[in-house]
Amino acid sequence: MRGRRCGHAVDHEEPLVLEPGVRSWGYCQHLDTVFSVREDEGMTQTRPPAIRREVGDFLRSRRERVTPQQVGLPSTGRRRTPGLRREEVAVLAGVGVTWYTWLEQGRPINVSAQVLQAVARALQLDDTERRHLHRLAGSGTPKAESPECDPRLVAAFQPVLDKLDPFPACLQTPLFDVVAYNRAYRFLFTDMDLVPPGERNCAVRFFTDPDWRSRYVDGDLVADRMVARLRAEVGADIGAPAAAGIVDDLRERSKEFARLWARHDVMPQQYETKRLDSPLVGRLQLNFVSTSVSETGHRMTVMTPADESTSLRLTRMAGLTVATTRV
């Protein structure tokens, strides 16, 4: 096999195997490309064991989704594992095979932002996946822990939420706990006032309450996106009590959640349209708009009608519930 190094042709037949902390050159005759990175420059802090395992699991899940053909490598027939081999990722990223293997295995090694970028390029990560990787590795800024919402934040936003009626609106933590809502949101899925405050978590209710789940017309699609967003929100805070509590509880109570969580998909909050079946007025087509409102990651979500029929139904729902009062 012939590769290139600084413009000079060199011969080698086996993948490079280099130890951590050594300058490594990567060769790829099919891409005619060379990357050079240092694994001992610009180091970030070594992460706790649970986070290192999370980094390894995430990288492995992405590696298994990239085919040799996607990165310009020839197909070599039957392969033991799906996607790329570790040594192929290492060569494409310009790092040592041993070092990359240790990274996937969650060993206590340091990693620079430069190396993470090289690995991200090799695995063809999108922007959301790159940010997630950097947060896990400690080169991003994790969100503050927010198991509960500051009462002052609720007090400030409750009048705003009430003014948005008949559009459903709520205030949520990054982990999907609903901490404030208006009348329209109260009756959107069920009577939220009858749900104990400690159980008003959208993800928990979606995956454990069949009645709540049935309100979503496209339940399977919502499940995929909800888990991917939760993982993106959790990021490197997976070991924090609030995050670990919700994730562990859902993995134990829902096989579907456990399966989707194991995929390591990540997705940012997006503007999107969802179809819901209201217990009071029937089919609703709503545009979901979420805005971050605090440094702890709390967000306000407002649902506006996507069509005239939904607008009329929201007005009707307001009339049906006008006599109700908040507990």
Coordinates of C-alpha atoms in Angstrom, one line a residue:
M1 CA 0.0 0.0 0.0
R2 CA 1.3 3.5 -0.9
G3 CA 0.5 6.6 1.1
R4 CA 1.6 10.2 1.3
R5 CA 3.5 12.0 4.0
C6 CA 4.4 15.7 3.5
G7 CA 4.5 15.1 -0.3
H8 CA 6.8 12.0 -0.1
A9 CA 5.5 8.6 -1.1
V10 CA 6.0 5.9 1.6
D11 CA 5.3 2.2 1.7
H12 CA 3.5 0.4 4.5
E13 CA 1.0 -2.5 4.5
E14 CA -0.4 -2.6 8.0
P15 CA -2.4 0.0 10.0
L16 CA -0.3 2.2 12.2
V17 CA -0.4 1.3 15.9
L18 CA 1.0 4.0 18.1
E19 CA 0.9 4.6 21.9
P20 CA -0.9 7.5 23.6
G21 CA 1.1 10.7 23.8
V22 CA 3.0 10.1 20.5
R23 CA 2.7 12.2 17.4
S24 CA 0.9 10.0 14.8
W25 CA 0.4 10.3 11.1
G26 CA -2.6 8.8 9.3
Y27 CA -2.5 7.5 5.8
C28 CA -5.3 6.7 3.5
Q29 CA -4.3 5.9 -0.1
H30 CA -8.0 5.9 -1.2
L31 CA -8.6 9.4 0.1
D32 CA -5.0 10.6 -0.8
T33 CA -5.3 12.5 2.5
V34 CA -3.1 12.9 5.6
F35 CA -4.0 14.3 9.0
S36 CA -1.5 15.1 11.7
V37 CA -2.7 15.6 15.4
R38 CA -1.0 15.5 18.8
E39 CA -2.7 13.5 21.5
D40 CA -0.8 15.4 24.2
E41 CA -1.6 19.0 23.3
G42 CA -4.4 21.1 24.7
M43 CA -5.6 18.4 27.0
T44 CA -9.0 18.6 28.7
Q45 CA -9.6 17.1 32.1
T46 CA -9.9 13.4 32.5
R47 CA -13.6 12.6 33.0
P48 CA -15.3 10.4 35.6
P49 CA -15.5 6.6 34.7
A50 CA -19.2 6.8 33.8
I51 CA -18.6 9.7 31.4
R52 CA -15.6 8.0 29.8
R53 CA -17.9 5.0 29.2
E54 CA -20.5 7.3 27.7
V55 CA -17.9 8.7 25.3
G56 CA -16.8 5.2 24.2
D57 CA -20.4 4.0 23.7
F58 CA -21.3 7.1 21.7
L59 CA -18.2 6.8 19.4
R60 CA -18.8 3.1 18.9
S61 CA -22.5 3.7 18.0
R62 CA -21.4 6.3 15.4
R63 CA -18.6 4.1 14.0
E64 CA -21.0 1.3 13.4
R65 CA -23.2 3.6 11.2
V66 CA -20.5 4.7 8.8
T67 CA -19.7 2.3 5.9
P68 CA -16.3 2.0 4.2
Q69 CA -17.8 3.3 1.0
Q70 CA -18.9 6.5 2.7
V71 CA -15.3 7.4 3.5
G72 CA -13.8 6.2 0.3
L73 CA -12.5 2.8 1.5
P74 CA -13.1 -0.3 -0.6
S75 CA -15.4 -3.1 0.5
T76 CA -13.4 -6.1 1.7
G77 CA -16.2 -8.6 1.7
R78 CA -17.7 -9.9 4.9
R79 CA -16.9 -7.9 8.1
R80 CA -17.4 -9.1 11.7
T81 CA -18.9 -5.9 12.8
P82 CA -21.1 -3.3 11.1
G83 CA -19.6 0.0 9.9
L84 CA -15.9 0.9 10.2
R85 CA -13.2 -0.9 12.1
R86 CA -11.4 0.9 14.9
E87 CA -8.1 0.9 13.0
E88 CA -9.9 2.6 10.0
V89 CA -11.3 5.4 12.2
A90 CA -7.8 5.8 13.7
V91 CA -6.1 6.2 10.3
L92 CA -8.8 8.5 9.0
A93 CA -8.5 10.7 12.1
G94 CA -4.7 10.6 12.1
V95 CA -4.4 9.1 15.6
G96 CA -2.9 5.9 17.0
V97 CA -5.0 2.7 16.8
T98 CA -4.1 1.8 20.4
W99 CA -5.0 5.3 21.6
Y100 CA -8.4 5.3 19.8
T101 CA -9.1 1.8 21.1
W102 CA -8.5 3.1 24.6
L103 CA -10.8 6.0 24.0
E104 CA -13.7 3.7 23.0
Q105 CA -12.9 1.5 25.9
G106 CA -13.3 4.4 28.3
R107 CA -9.8 4.2 29.7
P108 CA -8.5 7.1 31.8
I109 CA -6.7 9.0 29.0
N110 CA -6.8 12.7 28.1
V111 CA -8.0 14.0 24.8
S112 CA -7.5 17.3 23.1
A113 CA -10.2 19.3 21.3
Q114 CA -8.1 19.0 18.2
V115 CA -8.2 15.2 18.4
L116 CA -12.0 15.2 19.0
Q117 CA -12.4 17.3 15.9
A118 CA -10.4 14.8 13.9
V119 CA -12.4 11.9 15.2
A120 CA -15.6 13.7 14.5
R121 CA -14.6 14.3 10.9
A122 CA -13.7 10.6 10.5
L123 CA -17.0 9.5 11.8
Q124 CA -18.9 12.2 9.8
L125 CA -20.7 13.6 12.8
D126 CA -23.2 16.4 12.3
D127 CA -23.1 19.6 14.3
T128 CA -25.3 18.3 17.1
E129 CA -23.3 15.1 17.5
R130 CA -20.0 17.1 17.5
R131 CA -21.3 19.4 20.3
H132 CA -22.5 16.3 22.2
L133 CA -19.1 14.7 21.9
H134 CA -17.3 17.8 23.1
R135 CA -19.6 18.1 26.1
L136 CA -19.0 14.5 27.1
A137 CA -15.3 14.9 26.8
G138 CA -15.3 18.0 28.9
S139 CA -14.4 20.5 26.2
G140 CA -17.9 21.9 26.1
T141 CA -19.9 23.8 28.8
P142 CA -22.4 21.5 30.6
K143 CA -25.7 23.0 31.7
A144 CA -26.2 23.7 35.4
E145 CA -27.9 21.1 37.5
S146 CA -31.6 22.0 37.7
P147 CA -33.6 19.3 39.5
E148 CA -36.1 21.9 40.6
C149 CA -37.2 25.2 39.3
D150 CA -36.6 28.5 41.1
P151 CA -40.0 29.7 42.4
R152 CA -39.1 33.2 41.3
L153 CA -38.8 31.9 37.7
V154 CA -42.2 30.4 37.9
A155 CA -43.7 33.5 39.4
A156 CA -42.2 35.6 36.6
F157 CA -43.4 33.4 33.8
Q158 CA -46.8 32.3 35.0
P159 CA -48.5 35.6 34.0
V160 CA -46.9 35.3 30.5
L161 CA -48.1 31.7 30.1
D162 CA -51.7 32.7 31.2
K163 CA -51.7 35.6 28.7
L164 CA -51.0 33.1 25.9
D165 CA -54.2 31.2 26.4
P166 CA -55.9 29.6 24.4
F167 CA -52.5 28.6 23.0
P168 CA -51.1 25.8 25.2
A169 CA -47.8 26.9 26.9
C170 CA -45.6 25.6 29.6
L171 CA -42.2 26.1 31.4
Q172 CA -39.9 23.1 31.4
T173 CA -36.6 22.1 32.9
P174 CA -33.9 20.7 30.5
L175 CA -35.0 17.2 31.7
F176 CA -38.6 17.8 30.6
D177 CA -40.1 18.5 34.0
V178 CA -43.2 20.8 33.6
V179 CA -42.9 23.4 36.3
A180 CA -45.6 25.9 35.1
Y181 CA -48.4 25.9 32.6
N182 CA -51.5 27.8 31.5
R183 CA -55.1 26.6 31.3
A184 CA -54.8 25.4 27.7
Y185 CA -51.8 23.2 28.5
R186 CA -53.5 21.9 31.6
F187 CA -56.2 20.1 29.6
L188 CA -54.1 19.3 26.5
F189 CA -53.3 15.7 27.5
T190 CA -55.2 15.2 30.7
D191 CA -56.0 17.4 33.7
M192 CA -52.4 18.2 34.6
D193 CA -53.6 19.6 38.0
L194 CA -54.5 16.0 39.0
V195 CA -50.9 14.8 38.3
P196 CA -48.6 15.1 41.4
P197 CA -46.0 17.9 40.8
G198 CA -43.1 15.4 41.1
E199 CA -44.6 13.3 38.3
R200 CA -45.1 16.1 35.7
N201 CA -42.3 15.0 33.5
C202 CA -43.2 14.8 29.7
A203 CA -40.7 12.0 29.0
V204 CA -41.7 9.9 32.0
R205 CA -45.4 10.3 31.2
F206 CA -44.9 9.6 27.5
F207 CA -43.1 6.3 28.1
T208 CA -45.0 5.0 31.2
D209 CA -48.6 6.3 30.8
P210 CA -50.5 4.7 27.8
D211 CA -53.2 7.3 28.0
W212 CA -50.7 10.2 27.7
R213 CA -48.9 8.4 24.9
S214 CA -52.1 7.8 23.0
R215 CA -52.6 11.6 22.6
Y216 CA -49.7 11.7 20.1
V217 CA -50.8 10.6 16.6
D218 CA -47.2 9.9 15.5
G219 CA -46.1 8.3 18.7
D220 CA -43.2 6.3 17.3
L221 CA -41.6 9.4 15.7
V222 CA -42.1 11.4 18.9
A223 CA -40.4 8.6 20.9
D224 CA -37.3 8.7 18.7
R225 CA -37.0 12.4 18.9
M226 CA -37.8 12.8 22.6
V227 CA -35.0 10.3 23.6
A228 CA -32.5 11.9 21.3
R229 CA -33.3 15.4 22.7
L230 CA -33.1 14.1 26.3
R231 CA -29.7 12.6 25.6
A232 CA -28.5 15.9 24.0
E233 CA -29.8 17.8 27.0
V234 CA -28.2 15.4 29.5
G235 CA -24.8 15.4 27.8
A236 CA -22.0 15.0 30.3
D237 CA -24.4 15.5 33.2
I238 CA -25.5 11.9 32.9
G239 CA -24.1 11.1 36.4
A240 CA -25.8 14.0 38.1
P241 CA -28.6 12.9 40.5
A242 CA -31.5 14.5 38.6
A243 CA -30.4 13.2 35.2
A244 CA -29.4 9.7 36.4
G245 CA -32.7 9.4 38.3
I246 CA -34.9 10.1 35.3
V247 CA -32.8 8.0 32.8
D248 CA -32.4 5.0 35.2
D249 CA -36.1 5.1 36.0
L250 CA -37.1 5.1 32.4
R251 CA -34.7 2.4 31.3
E252 CA -36.2 0.2 34.0
R253 CA -39.8 0.9 33.3
S254 CA -39.8 1.1 29.5
K255 CA -38.1 -1.4 27.2
E256 CA -38.8 1.0 24.3
F257 CA -36.9 3.8 26.1
A258 CA -34.0 1.5 27.0
R259 CA -33.7 0.4 23.3
L260 CA -33.8 4.0 22.0
W261 CA -31.4 5.3 24.7
A262 CA -28.9 2.6 23.7
R263 CA -28.7 4.0 20.2
H264 CA -27.0 7.2 21.5
D265 CA -28.9 9.5 19.0
V266 CA -28.8 13.2 19.8
M267 CA -31.0 15.9 18.5
P268 CA -31.4 19.6 19.4
Q269 CA -34.7 21.3 20.2
Q270 CA -36.4 22.2 16.9
Y271 CA -39.4 24.0 15.6
E272 CA -41.8 21.4 14.5
T273 CA -45.4 20.5 14.0
K274 CA -47.1 17.7 16.0
R275 CA -50.5 16.1 15.7
L276 CA -52.4 15.5 19.0
D277 CA -55.7 14.0 19.8
S278 CA -57.3 16.1 22.5
P279 CA -59.6 14.3 25.0
L280 CA -61.9 17.4 24.8
V281 CA -61.9 18.6 21.2
G282 CA -60.3 16.0 19.0
R283 CA -57.5 16.3 16.4
L284 CA -55.1 19.2 16.8
Q285 CA -52.1 20.2 14.6
L286 CA -49.8 22.4 16.6
N287 CA -46.5 24.2 15.9
F288 CA -44.2 23.7 18.9
V289 CA -41.9 26.7 19.6
S290 CA -39.4 26.4 22.5
T291 CA -37.2 29.2 23.8
S292 CA -34.5 29.1 26.4
V293 CA -35.4 31.4 29.3
S294 CA -32.6 30.9 31.9
E295 CA -28.9 30.0 32.2
T296 CA -30.0 26.7 33.8
G297 CA -31.6 25.6 30.4
H298 CA -35.2 26.1 31.4
R299 CA -37.3 26.7 28.3
M300 CA -40.8 28.0 27.5
T301 CA -42.7 26.0 25.0
V302 CA -45.7 27.6 23.1
M303 CA -48.0 25.6 20.8
T304 CA -49.7 27.6 18.1
P305 CA -52.3 26.3 15.6
A306 CA -51.0 25.1 12.3
D307 CA -54.3 25.3 10.6
E308 CA -57.7 27.0 11.0
S309 CA -59.4 23.9 12.2
T310 CA -57.0 23.7 15.1
S311 CA -57.4 27.4 15.9
L312 CA -61.2 26.9 16.2
R313 CA -60.8 23.8 18.4
L314 CA -58.4 25.6 20.8
T315 CA -61.0 28.4 21.1
R316 CA -63.7 25.8 21.8
M317 CA -61.5 24.1 24.4
A318 CA -61.0 27.4 26.1
G319 CA -64.8 27.8 26.3
L320 CA -65.2 24.3 27.7
T321 CA -62.7 24.9 30.5
V322 CA -63.4 28.6 31.3
A323 CA -65.2 27.7 34.5
T324 CA -62.2 25.8 35.9
T325 CA -59.8 27.3 38.4
R326 CA -56.2 26.5 39.3
V327 CA -55.7 24.5 42.4

